[in-house]
Coordinates of C-alpha atoms in Angstrom, one line a residue:
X17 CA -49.8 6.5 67.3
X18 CA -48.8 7.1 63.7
X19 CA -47.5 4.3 61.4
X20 CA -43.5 4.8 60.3
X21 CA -42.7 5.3 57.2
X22 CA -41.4 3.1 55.1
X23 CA -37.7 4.6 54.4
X24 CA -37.4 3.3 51.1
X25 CA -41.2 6.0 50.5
X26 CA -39.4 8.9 51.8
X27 CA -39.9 12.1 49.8
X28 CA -41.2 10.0 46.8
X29 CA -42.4 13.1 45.2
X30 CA -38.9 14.2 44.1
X31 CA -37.2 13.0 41.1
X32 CA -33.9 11.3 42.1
X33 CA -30.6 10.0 40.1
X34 CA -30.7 6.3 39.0
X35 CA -27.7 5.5 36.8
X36 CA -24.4 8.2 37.4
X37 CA -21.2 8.4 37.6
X38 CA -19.0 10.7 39.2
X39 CA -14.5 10.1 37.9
X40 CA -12.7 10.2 41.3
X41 CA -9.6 10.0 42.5
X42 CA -7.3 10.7 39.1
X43 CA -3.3 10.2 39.0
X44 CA -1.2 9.7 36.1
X45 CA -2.2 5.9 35.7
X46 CA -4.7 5.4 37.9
X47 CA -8.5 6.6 38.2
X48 CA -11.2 5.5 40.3
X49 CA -14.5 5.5 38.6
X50 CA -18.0 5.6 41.2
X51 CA -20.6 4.6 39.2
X52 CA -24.0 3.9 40.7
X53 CA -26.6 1.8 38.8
X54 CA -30.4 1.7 38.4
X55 CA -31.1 -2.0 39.1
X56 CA -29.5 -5.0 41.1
X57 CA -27.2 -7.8 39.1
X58 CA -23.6 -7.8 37.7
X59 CA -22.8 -4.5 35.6
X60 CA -19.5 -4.5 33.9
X61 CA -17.3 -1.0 33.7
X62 CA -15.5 -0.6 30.6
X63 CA -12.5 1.8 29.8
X64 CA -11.5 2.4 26.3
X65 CA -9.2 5.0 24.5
X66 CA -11.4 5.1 21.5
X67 CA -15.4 5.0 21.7
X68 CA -16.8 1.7 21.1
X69 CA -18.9 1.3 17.7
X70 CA -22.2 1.8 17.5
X71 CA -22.8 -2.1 17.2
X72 CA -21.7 -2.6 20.5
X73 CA -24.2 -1.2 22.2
X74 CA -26.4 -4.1 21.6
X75 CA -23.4 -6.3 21.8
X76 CA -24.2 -7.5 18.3
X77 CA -24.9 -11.0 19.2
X78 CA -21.7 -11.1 21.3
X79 CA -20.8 -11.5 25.1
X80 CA -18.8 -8.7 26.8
X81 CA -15.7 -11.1 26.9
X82 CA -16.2 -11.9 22.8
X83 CA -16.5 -7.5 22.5
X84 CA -12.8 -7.1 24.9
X85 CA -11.3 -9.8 22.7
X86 CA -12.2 -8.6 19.1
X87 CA -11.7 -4.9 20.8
X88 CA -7.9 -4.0 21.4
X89 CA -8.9 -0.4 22.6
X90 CA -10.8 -1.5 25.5
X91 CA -7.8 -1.2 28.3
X92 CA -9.8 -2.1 31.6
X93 CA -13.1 -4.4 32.1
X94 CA -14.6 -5.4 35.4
X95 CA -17.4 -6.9 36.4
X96 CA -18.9 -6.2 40.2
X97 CA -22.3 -7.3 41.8
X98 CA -24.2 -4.1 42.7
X99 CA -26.5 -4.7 45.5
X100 CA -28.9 -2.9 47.4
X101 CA -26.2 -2.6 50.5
X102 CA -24.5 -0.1 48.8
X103 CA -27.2 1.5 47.6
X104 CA -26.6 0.5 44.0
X105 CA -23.3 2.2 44.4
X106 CA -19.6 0.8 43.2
X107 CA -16.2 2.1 43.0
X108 CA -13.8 0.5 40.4
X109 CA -10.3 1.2 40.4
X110 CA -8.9 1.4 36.9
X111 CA -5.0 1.1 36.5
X112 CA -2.4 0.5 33.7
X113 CA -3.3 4.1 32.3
X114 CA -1.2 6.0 30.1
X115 CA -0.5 9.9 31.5
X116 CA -2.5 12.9 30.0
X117 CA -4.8 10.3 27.8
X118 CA -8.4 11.0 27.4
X119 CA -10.5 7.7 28.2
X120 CA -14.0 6.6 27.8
X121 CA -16.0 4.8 30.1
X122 CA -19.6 2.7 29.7
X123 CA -21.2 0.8 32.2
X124 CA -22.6 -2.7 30.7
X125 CA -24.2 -5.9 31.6
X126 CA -24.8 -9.2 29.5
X127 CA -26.6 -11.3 32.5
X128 CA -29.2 -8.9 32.9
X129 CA -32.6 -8.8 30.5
X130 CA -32.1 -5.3 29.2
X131 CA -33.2 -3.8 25.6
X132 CA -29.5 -2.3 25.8
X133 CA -26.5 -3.9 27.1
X134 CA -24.6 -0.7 27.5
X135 CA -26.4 1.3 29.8
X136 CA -23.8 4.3 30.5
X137 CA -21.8 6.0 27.8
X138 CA -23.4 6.3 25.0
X139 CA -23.9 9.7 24.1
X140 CA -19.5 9.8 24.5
X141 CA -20.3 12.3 27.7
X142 CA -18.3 9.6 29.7
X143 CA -14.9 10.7 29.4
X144 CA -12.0 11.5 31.9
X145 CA -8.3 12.5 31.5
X146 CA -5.7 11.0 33.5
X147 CA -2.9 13.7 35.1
X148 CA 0.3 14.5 32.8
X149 CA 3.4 12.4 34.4
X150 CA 4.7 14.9 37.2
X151 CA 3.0 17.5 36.4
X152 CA 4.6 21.1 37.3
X153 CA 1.4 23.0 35.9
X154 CA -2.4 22.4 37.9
X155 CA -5.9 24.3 37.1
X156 CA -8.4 23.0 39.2
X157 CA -11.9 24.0 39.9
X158 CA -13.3 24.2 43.9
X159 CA -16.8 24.9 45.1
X160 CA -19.3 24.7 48.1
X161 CA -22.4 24.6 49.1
X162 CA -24.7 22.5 46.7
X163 CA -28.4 23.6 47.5
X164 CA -31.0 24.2 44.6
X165 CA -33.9 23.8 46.5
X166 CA -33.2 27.3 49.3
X167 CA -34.2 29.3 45.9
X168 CA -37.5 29.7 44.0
X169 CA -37.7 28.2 41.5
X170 CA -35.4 25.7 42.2
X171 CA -32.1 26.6 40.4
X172 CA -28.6 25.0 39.9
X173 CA -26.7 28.6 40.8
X174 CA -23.4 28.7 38.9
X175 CA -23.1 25.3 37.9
X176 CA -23.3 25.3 33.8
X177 CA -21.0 28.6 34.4
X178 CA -18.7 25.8 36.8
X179 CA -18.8 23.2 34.0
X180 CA -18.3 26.0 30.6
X181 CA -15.1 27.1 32.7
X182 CA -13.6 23.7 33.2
X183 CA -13.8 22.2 30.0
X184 CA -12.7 25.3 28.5
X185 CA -9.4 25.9 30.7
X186 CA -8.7 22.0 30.7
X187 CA -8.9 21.5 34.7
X188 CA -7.5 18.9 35.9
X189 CA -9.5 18.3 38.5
X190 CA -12.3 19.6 41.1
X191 CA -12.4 20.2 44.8
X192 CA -15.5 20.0 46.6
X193 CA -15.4 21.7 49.9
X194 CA -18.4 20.6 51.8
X195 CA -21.8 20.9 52.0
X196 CA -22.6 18.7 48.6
X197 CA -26.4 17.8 49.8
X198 CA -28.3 19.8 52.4
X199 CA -30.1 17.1 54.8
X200 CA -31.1 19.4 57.0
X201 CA -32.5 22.2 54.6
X202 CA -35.2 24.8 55.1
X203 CA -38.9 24.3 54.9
X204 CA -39.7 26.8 52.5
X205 CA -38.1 24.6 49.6
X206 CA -40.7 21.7 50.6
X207 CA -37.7 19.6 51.2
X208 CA -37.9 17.9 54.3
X209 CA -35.7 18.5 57.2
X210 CA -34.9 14.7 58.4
X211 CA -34.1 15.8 61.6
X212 CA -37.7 17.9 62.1
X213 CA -38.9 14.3 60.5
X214 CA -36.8 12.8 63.4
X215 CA -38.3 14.8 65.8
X216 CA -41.9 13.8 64.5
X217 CA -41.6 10.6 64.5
X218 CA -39.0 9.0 66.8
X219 CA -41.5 7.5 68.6
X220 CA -43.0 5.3 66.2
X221 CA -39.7 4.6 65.3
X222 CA -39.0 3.6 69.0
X223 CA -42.2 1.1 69.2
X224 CA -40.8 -0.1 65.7
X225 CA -37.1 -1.3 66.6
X226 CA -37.5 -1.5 70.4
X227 CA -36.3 -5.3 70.9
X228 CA -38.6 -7.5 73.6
X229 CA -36.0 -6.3 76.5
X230 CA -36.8 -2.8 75.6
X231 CA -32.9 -2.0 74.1
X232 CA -32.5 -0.6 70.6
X233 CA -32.3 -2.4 67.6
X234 CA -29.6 0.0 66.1
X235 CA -28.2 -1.8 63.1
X236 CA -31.9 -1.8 61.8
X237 CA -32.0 1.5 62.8
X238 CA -28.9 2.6 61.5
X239 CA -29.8 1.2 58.1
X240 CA -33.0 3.3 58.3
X241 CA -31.4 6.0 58.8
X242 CA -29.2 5.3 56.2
X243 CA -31.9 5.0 53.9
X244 CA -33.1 8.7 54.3
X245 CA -29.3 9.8 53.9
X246 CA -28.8 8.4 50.6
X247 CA -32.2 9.9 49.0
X248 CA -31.0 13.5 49.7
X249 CA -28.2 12.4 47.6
X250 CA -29.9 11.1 45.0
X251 CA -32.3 14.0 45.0
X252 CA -29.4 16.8 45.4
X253 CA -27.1 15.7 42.8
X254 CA -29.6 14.7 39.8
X255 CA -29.3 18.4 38.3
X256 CA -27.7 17.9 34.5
X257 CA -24.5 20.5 34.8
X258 CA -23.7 19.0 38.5
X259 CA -23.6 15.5 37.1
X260 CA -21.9 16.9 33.7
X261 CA -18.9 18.4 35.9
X262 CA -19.1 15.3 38.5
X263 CA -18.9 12.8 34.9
X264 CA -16.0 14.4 33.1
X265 CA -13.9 15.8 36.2
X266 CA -12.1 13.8 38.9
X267 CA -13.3 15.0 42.1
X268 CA -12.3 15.4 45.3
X269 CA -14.8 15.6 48.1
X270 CA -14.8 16.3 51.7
X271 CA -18.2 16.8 54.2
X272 CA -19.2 20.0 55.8
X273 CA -22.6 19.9 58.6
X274 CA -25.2 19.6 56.4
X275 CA -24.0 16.2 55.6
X276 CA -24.8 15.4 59.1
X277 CA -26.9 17.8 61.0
X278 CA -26.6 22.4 61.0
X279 CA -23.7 22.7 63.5
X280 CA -23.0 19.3 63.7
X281 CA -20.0 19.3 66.5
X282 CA -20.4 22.9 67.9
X283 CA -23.3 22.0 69.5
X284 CA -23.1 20.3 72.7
X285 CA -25.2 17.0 73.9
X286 CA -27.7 18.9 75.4
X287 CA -28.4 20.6 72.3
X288 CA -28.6 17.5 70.7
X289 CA -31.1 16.4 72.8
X290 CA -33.1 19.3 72.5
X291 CA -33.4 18.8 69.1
X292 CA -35.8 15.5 68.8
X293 CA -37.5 16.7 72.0
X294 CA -40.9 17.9 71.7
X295 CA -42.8 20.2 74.1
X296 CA -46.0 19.0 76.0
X297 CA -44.3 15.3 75.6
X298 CA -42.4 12.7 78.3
X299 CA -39.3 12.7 76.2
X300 CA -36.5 9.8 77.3
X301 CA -33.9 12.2 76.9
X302 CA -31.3 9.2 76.9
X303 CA -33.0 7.5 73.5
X304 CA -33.4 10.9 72.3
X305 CA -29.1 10.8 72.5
X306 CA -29.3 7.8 71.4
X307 CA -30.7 8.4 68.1
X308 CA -28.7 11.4 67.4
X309 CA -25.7 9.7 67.7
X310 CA -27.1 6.0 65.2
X311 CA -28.3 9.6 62.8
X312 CA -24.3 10.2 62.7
X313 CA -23.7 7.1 62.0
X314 CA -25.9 6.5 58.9
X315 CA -24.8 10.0 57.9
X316 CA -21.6 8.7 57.6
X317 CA -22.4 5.4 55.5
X318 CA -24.1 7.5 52.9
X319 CA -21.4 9.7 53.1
X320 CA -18.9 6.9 52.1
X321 CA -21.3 5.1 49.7
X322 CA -21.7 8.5 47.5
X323 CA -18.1 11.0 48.4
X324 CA -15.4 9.3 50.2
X325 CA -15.7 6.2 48.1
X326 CA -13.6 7.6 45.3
X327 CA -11.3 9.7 47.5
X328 CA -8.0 8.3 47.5
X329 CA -7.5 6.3 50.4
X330 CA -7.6 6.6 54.1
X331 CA -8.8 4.4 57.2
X332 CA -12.4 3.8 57.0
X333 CA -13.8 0.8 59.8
X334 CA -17.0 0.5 59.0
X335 CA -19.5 1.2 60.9
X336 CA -17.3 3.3 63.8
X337 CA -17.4 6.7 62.0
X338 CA -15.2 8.0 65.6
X339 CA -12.4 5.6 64.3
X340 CA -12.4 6.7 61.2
X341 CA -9.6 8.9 59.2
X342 CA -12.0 11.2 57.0
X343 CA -9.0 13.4 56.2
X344 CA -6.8 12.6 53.8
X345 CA -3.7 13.6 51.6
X346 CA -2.7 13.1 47.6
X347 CA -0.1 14.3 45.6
X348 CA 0.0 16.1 42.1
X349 CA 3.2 16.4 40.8
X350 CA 5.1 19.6 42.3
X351 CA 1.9 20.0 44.2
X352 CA 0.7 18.4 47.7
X353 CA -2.9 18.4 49.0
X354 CA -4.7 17.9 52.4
X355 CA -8.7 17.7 52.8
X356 CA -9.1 18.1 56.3
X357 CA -11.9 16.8 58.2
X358 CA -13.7 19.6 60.7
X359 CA -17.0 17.4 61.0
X360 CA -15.9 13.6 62.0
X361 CA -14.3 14.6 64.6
X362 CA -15.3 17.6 66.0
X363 CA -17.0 18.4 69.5
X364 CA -17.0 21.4 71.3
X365 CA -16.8 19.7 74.5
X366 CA -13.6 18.4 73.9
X367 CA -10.3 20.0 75.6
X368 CA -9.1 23.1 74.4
X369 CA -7.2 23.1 71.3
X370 CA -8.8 19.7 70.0
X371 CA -12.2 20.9 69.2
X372 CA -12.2 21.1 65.7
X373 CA -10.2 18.2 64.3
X374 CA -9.0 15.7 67.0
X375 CA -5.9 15.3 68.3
X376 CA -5.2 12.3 66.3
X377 CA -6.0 14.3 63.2
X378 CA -4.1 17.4 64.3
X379 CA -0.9 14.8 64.8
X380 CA -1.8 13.1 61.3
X381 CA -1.7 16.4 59.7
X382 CA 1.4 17.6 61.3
X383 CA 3.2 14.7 60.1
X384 CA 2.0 15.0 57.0
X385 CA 3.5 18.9 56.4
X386 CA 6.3 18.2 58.4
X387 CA 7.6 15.2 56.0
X388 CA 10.5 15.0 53.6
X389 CA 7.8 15.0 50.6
X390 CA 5.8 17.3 51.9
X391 CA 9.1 19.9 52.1
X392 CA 9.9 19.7 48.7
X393 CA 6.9 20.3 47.1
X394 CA 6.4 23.7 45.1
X395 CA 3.2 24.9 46.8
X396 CA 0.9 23.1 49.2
X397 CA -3.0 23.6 49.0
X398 CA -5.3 22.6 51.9
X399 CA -9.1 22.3 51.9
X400 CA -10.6 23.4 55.5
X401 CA -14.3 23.3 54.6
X402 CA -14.6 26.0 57.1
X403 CA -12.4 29.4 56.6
X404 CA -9.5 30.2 58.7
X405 CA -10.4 33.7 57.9
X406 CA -13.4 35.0 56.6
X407 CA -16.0 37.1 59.4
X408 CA -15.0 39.8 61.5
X409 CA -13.9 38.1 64.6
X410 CA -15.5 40.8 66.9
X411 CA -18.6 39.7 65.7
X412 CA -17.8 35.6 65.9
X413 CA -17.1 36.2 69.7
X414 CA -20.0 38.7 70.0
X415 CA -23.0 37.1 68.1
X416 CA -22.5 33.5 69.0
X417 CA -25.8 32.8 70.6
X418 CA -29.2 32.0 69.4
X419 CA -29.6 30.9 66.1
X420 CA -26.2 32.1 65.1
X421 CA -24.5 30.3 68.0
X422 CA -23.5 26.9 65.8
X423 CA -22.3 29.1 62.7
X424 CA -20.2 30.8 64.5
X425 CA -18.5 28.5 66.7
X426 CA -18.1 26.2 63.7
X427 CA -15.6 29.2 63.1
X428 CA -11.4 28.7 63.8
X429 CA -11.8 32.1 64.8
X430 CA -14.3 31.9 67.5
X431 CA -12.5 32.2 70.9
X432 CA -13.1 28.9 71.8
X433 CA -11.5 27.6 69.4
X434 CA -8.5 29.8 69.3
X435 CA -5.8 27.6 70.7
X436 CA -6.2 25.0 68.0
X437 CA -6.3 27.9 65.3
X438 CA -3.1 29.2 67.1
X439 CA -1.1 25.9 66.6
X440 CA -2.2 25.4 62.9
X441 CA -1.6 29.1 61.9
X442 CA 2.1 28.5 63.7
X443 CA 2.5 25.0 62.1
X444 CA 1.9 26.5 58.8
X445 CA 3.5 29.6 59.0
X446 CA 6.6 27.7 60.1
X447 CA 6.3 25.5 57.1
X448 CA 5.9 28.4 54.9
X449 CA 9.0 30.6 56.0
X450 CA 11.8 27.7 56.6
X451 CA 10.8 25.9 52.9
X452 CA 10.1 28.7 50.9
X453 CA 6.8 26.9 50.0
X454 CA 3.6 29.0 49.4
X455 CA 0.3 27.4 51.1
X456 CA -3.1 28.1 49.8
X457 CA -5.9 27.2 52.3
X458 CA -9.4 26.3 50.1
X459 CA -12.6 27.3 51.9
X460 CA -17.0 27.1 51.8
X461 CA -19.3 27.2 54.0
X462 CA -20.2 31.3 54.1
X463 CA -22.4 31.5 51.2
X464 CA -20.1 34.4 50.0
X465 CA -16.5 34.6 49.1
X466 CA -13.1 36.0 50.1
X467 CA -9.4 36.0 49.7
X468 CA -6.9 36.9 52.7
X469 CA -3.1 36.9 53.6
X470 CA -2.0 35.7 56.4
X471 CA 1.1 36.9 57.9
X472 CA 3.6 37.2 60.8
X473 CA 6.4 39.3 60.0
X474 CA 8.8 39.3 63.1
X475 CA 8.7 35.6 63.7
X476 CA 7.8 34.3 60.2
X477 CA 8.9 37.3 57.5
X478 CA 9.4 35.0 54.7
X479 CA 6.0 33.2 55.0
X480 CA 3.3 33.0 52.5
X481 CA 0.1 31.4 53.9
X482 CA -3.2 32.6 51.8
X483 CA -7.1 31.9 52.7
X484 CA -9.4 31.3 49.8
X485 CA -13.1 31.2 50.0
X486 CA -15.5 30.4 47.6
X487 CA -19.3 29.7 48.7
X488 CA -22.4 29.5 47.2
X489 CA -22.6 27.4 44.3
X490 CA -26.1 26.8 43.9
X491 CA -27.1 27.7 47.7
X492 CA -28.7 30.7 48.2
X493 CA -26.1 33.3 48.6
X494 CA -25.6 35.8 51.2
X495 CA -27.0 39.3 50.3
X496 CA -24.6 41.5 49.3
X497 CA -24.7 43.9 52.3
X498 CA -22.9 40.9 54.0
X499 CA -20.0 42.3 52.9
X500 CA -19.4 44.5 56.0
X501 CA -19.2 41.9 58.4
X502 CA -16.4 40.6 55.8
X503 CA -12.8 41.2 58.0
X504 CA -11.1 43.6 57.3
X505 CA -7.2 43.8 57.2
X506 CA -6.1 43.9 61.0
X507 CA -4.3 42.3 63.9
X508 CA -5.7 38.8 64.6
X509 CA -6.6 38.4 67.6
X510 CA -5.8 36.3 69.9
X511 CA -2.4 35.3 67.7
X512 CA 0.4 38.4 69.2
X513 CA 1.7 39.2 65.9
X514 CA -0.2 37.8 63.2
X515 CA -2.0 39.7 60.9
X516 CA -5.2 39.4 58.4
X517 CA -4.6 41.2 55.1
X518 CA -8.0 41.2 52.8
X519 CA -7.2 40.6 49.1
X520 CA -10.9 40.4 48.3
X521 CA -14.5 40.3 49.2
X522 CA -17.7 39.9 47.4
X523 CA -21.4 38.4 48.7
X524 CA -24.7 38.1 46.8
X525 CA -24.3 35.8 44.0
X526 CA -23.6 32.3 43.7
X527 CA -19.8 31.4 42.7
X528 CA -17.0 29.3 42.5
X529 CA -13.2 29.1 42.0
X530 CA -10.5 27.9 39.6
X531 CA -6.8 27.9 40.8
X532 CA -4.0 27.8 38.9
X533 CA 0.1 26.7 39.9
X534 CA 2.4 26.7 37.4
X535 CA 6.0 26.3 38.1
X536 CA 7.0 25.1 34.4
X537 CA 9.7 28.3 33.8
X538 CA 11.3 27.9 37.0
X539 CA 9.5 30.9 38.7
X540 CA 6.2 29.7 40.3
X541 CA 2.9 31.6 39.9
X542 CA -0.3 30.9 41.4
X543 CA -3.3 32.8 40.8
X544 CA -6.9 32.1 42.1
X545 CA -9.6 33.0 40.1
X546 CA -13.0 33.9 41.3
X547 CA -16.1 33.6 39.0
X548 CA -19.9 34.9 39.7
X549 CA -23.0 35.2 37.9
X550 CA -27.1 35.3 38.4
X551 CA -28.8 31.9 37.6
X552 CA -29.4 32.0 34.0
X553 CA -27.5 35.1 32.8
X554 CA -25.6 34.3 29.5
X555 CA -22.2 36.1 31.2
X556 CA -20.0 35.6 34.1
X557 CA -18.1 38.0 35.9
X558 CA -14.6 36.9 37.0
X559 CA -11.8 38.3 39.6
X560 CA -8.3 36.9 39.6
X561 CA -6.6 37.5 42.5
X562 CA -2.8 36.9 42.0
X563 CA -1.1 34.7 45.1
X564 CA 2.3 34.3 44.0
X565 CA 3.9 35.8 40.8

């Protein structure tokens, strides 16, 4: 039998991020600041609304408590022990901020042996803005679908077109709508699949953490697993634009199936099974489920240690991914959003109408649109990392099978999955029509990109419910003759009276989105802008598509 791995060796031939940082979770006063370092100790984070002097870098003889004395622009300084339990990763939460302010931040350390003291910020790239005090206008930026390896050469898509048109429209922020590393990605990028690694070798992996009673060691296996996670993450986001836009941006991030595993809740547990199980071998199919399901788990670490980290906050018990709240809500001003989570919970063997998100998330959402707040807000924008709209539903509920079968029932509008699609379409419509309030659903996951209306005019006349898409950013995109299986305005089916009405379509070049909500004269507009252009082409091509106004 072959020797494991050591996980700590996997895919060593790839260069990986050491030192990043990635501005999360940004209010008017507050902002969460991810930063993860290249070496163990105690690294300081530093916040300042002036950049330091050059002599600081070396500290000039000085401790970093001398520099924040002598420094009266330094307005936050923290210092955390990074260890290797986290990965090297840290989440600082910065407060006392004044509103629409830039800030600059450095990572530093005075107990460490280092030639420089201040390791991050100091080429003044480390710079945020916090939100203006209730703030009636919003540009932000979404995208999907981070994979520069599924092209040769390996390219970054759209993403120095992303980061040209945030800084130069001011975003506030950045959605990211799933699908921000690919752990599961094809073979012709010589990236390796860790679940075909799975497959290989699980059972060296078995002899290896098989306790003397012949149970599982699973939190030794779990933080294997978790070990293979975090390099795709390290290798997926060390591209300069991604990490330029991650740096200067707050971002907001929700997971999509190739965090986990391709179809990761639409297939069932025999299909789990079936994918560690090898032919011409006496597979255990019960360890083979057993593995799967620690894989989930240590998905979901890495997924907190690098994303959900510096989302704003929601229940996390760590360790129990099933009892965790990966959805969550924030507000902007006139403006509420909801990331909703259609991979932590979903599982296509659960009853009908619960498939997708859970009950309990179904019941946290409805509260959540059905509050007080919620009612008053100007427009509401929801991320659904899969589209309530986007294929033509004949062919969902015709081509689910095969190789497709996953894709498509990952789909609101595959049949089985109807019910639930029914009671958020009614829920939102609802919302829509009795408080005059526009909603804008946020979408990835197709590799192409789209814009629908979504209406019911004898029971909801007054409603305005919208379906964004935008998808690749750096994936490989879907050809361009994808197009035709696009839908097309018609009767939805399965939902007696509501109605698709295409705004757009476009497939074959990798894109992204900026969406603007201004309310500031009284009379709201809201506009989503499309942009796409071939890897390395000095123009972009842009569609705005006008939502309300």
């Amino acid at each position: 039998m072959a020797s494991l791995q050591q996980p700590d060796n996997y895919e060593t031939l790839k260069s990986k991020i050491d030192t990043a940082a990635i501005v999360g979770h940004t209010t008017d006063n507050t902002a969460k600041i991810w930063v993860r370092a290249y070496m163990t100790g105690r690294w300081t984070l530093i916040v300042t609304v002036q950049k330091l002097p050059e002599d600081a870098y070396d500290l000039s003889g000085k401790s970093l408590a001398a520099m924040k004395a002598a420094n009266s622009d330094i307005v936050f300084m923290e210092e955390r022990e990074f260890t290797r339990e986290t990965d090297l990763t840290m989440t600082f939460e910065v407060d006392n901020l004044e509103p629409d302010t830039r800030y600059y931040y450095y990572l530093a350390s005075d107990k460490l042996d280092l030639e420089r003291c201040i390791e991050m910020g100091g080429e003044h790239d480390y710079w945020f803005r916090t939100l203006p005090k209730n703030p009636q206008s919003l540009q932000f930026g979404f995208y999907s679908c981070h994979d520069p390896f599924s092209v040769k050469p390996n390219s970054e898509g759209a993403w120095d077109k992303f980061y040209d048109v945030l800084n130069e429209r001011r975003a506030d922020f950045v959605i990211g709508g799933g699908d921000q590393v690919y752990c599961d990605t094809n073979h012709a990028s010589r990236m390796q699949d860790v679940w075909v690694w799975l497959k290989n070798n699980k059972n060296a992996l078995l002899a290896a953490y098989s306790t003397p009673d012949d149970n599982l060691d699973e939190p030794a296996i779990i933080d294997y697993f978790t070990k293979l996670y975090r390099t795709y993450y390290r290798i997926y986001w060390q591209f300069e634009h991604l990490l330029s836009v991650y740096r200067r941006f707050p971002q907001y991030m929700i997971w999509d199936d190739h965090e986990i595993m391709d179809g990761w809740g639409s297939l069932t547990a025999d299909e789990r099974k079936a994918k560690l199980a090898n032919f011409f071998q006496d597979d255990d199919e019960d360890a083979n489920y057993a593995l799967v399901m620690l894989m989930f788990k240590a998905a979901a670490r890495a997924y907190l240690e690098y994303q959900h980290a510096h989302n704003p906050d929601s229940m996390i018990v760590n360790g129990d991914p099933d009892a965790s709240h990966w959805d969550y809500k924030f507000d902007q001003g006139a403006y509420g959003f909801y990331m909703l989570d259609v991979r932590g919970h979903h599982d296509c063997e659960l009853p009908d109408g619960q498939r997708l998100l859970g009950a309990e998330q179904f019941e946290r959402f409805k509260s959540w649109i059905n509050s007080a707040v919620t009612k008053k807000k100007k427009a509401i924008f929801i991320c659904s990392p899969v589209p309530v709209v986007h294929w033509t539903e004949s062919a969902v509920n015709t081509l689910d099978f095969g190789g497709q079968k996953d894709d498509f029932m990952d789909e609101w509008g595959h049949e089985t999955n109807h019910k639930e699609r029914n009671a958020m379409l009614e829920l939102l419509l609802a919302r829509s029509a009795e408080s005059s309030i526009p909603i804008v659903i946020l979408s990835g996951d197709v590799h192409c990109a789209s814009a629908f209306q979504i209406t019911h005019g004898k029971t909801y006349p007054g409603a305005r419910l919208f379906n964004v898409t935008s998808s690749a950013i750096s994936r490989k995109p879907a050809p361009g003759i994808a197009t035709a299986a696009m839908q097309k305005s018609a009767d939805i089916d399965g939902f007696d009276g509501g109605r698709f009405e295409q705004m757009f379509r476009f497939a074959g070049e990798n894109n992204f989105a900026l969406i603007n909500a201004d309310c500031r004269d009284g009379d709201l507009k809201i506009s989503a802008t499309l942009y796409w252009a071939e890897p390395g082409s000095e123009s972009v091509t842009q569609k705005v598509i006008k939502l309300v106004g």
